[in-house]
Tab-separated table of C-alpha atoms in Angstrom:
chain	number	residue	atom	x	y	z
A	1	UNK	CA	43.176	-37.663	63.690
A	2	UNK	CA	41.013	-37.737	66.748
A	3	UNK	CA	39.445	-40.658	67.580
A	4	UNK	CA	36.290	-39.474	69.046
A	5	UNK	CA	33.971	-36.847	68.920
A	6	UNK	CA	33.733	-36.794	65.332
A	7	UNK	CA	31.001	-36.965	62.667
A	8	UNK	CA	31.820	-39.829	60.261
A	9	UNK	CA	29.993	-41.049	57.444
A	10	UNK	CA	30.506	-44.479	55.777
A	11	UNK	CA	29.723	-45.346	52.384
A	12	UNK	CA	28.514	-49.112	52.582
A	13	UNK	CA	28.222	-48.933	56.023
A	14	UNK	CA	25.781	-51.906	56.408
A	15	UNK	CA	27.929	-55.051	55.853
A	16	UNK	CA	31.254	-56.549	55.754
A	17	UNK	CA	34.077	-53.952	56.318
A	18	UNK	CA	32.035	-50.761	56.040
A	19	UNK	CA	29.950	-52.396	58.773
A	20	UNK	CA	32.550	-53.519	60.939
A	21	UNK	CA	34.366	-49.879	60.798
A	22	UNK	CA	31.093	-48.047	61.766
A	23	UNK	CA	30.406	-49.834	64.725
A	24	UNK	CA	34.508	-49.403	66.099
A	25	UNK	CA	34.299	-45.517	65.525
A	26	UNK	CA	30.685	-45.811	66.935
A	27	UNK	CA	32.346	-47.286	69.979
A	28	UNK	CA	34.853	-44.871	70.361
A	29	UNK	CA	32.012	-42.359	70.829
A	30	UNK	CA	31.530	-40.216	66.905
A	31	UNK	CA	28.412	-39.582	65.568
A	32	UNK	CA	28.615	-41.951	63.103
A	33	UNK	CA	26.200	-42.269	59.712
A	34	UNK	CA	25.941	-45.254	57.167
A	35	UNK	CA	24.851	-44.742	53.514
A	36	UNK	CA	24.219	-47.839	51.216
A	37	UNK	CA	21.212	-49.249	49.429
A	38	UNK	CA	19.435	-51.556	50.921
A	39	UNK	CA	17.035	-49.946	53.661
A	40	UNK	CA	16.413	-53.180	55.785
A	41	UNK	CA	20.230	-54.217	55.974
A	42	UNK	CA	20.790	-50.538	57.286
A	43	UNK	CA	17.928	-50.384	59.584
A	44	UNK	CA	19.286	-52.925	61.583
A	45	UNK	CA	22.793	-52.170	61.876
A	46	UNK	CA	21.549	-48.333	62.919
A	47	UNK	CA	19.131	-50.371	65.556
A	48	UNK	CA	21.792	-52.168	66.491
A	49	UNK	CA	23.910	-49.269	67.858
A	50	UNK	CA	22.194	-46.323	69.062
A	51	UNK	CA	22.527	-43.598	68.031
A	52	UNK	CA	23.989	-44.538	64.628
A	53	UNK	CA	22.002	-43.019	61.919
A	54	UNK	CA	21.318	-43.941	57.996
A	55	UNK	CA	21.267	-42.963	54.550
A	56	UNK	CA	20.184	-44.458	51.478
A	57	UNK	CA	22.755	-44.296	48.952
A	58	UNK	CA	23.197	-45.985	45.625
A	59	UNK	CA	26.609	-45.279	44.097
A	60	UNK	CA	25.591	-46.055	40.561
A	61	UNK	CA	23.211	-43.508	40.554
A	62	UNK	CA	24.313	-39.999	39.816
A	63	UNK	CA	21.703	-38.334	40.700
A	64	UNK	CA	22.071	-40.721	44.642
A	65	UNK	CA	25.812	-39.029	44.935
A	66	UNK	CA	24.165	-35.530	45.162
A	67	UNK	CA	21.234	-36.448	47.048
A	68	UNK	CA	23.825	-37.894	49.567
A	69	UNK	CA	25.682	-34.778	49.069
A	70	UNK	CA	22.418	-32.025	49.860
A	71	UNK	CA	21.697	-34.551	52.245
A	72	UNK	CA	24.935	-34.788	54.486
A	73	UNK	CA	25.564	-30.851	54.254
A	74	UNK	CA	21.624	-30.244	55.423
A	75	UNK	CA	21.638	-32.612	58.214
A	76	UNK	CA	25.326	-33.349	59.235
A	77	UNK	CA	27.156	-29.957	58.843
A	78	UNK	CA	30.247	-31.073	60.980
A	79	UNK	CA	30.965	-33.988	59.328
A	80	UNK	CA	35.079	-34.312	59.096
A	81	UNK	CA	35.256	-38.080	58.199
A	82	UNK	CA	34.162	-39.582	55.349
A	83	UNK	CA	35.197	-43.199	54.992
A	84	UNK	CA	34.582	-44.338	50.804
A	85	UNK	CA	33.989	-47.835	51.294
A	86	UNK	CA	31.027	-48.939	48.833
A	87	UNK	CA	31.162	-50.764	46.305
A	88	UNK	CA	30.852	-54.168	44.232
A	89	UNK	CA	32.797	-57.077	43.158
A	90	UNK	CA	31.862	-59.981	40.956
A	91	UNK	CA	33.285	-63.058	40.382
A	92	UNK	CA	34.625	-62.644	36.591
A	93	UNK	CA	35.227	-65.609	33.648
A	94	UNK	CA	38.501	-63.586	32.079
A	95	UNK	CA	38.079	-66.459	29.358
A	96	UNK	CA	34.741	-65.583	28.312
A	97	UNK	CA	35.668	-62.110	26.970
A	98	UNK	CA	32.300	-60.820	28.616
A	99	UNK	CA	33.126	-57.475	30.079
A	100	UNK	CA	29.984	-56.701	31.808
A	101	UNK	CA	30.958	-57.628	35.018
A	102	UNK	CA	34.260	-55.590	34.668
A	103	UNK	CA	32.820	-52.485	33.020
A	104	UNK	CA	30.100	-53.297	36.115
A	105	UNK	CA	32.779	-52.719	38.777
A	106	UNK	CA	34.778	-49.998	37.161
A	107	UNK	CA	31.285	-48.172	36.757
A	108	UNK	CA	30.473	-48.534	40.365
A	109	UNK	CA	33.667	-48.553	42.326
A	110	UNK	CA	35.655	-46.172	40.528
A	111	UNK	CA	33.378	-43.845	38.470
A	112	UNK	CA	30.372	-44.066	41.071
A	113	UNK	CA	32.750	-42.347	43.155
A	114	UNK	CA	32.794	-38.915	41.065
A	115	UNK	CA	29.404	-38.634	41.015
């Protein structure tokens, strides 16, 4: 893969890990677009680097995925990088027998991702 001069978009771009690989390919000079759900938290990361641009982009929602998709084809036809990173994780009682939280992550981080 090249390492610049692509167009890269990064699911859960605005903290943690998602953050922290936007801003090195931003560095390395790609086009680079974050998609997650919460609009202030991907303001500033976007503000923060110029240039970077955003997407809202809720994973549990179906009807999000092809919003993102229409979205990303529209506006970012070269794309050639897509970096899956969002997602949740919760802090689980396996004594309880509660599922919620597990059927919570499994909805989000594995079935979110088909959209």
């Amino acid at each position: 893969m090249k390492i610049s001069g692509n167009t890269v978009l990064i699911t859960g771009g605005g903290s943690g890990i998602g953050r922290g690989l936007a801003e090195a390919f931003h560095r390395f000079n790609n086009r680079v677009i974050i998609a997650g759900r919460r609009e202030g938290v991907l303001q500033a990361v976007a503000s923060a680097n110029a240039g970077m641009e955003y997407l809202l982009f809720d994973q549990d929602a179906p009807a999000s995925t092809e919003e993102l998709a229409t979205k990303v084809r529209t506006r970012f036809p070269n794309l050639n990088v897509l970096v899956n990173n969002a997602g949740i994780q919760k802090v689980e009682d396996l004594t309880s027998g509660d599922m919620a939280d597990a059927e919570a992550m499994i909805n989000t981080n594995l079935l979110g991702l088909c959209g």
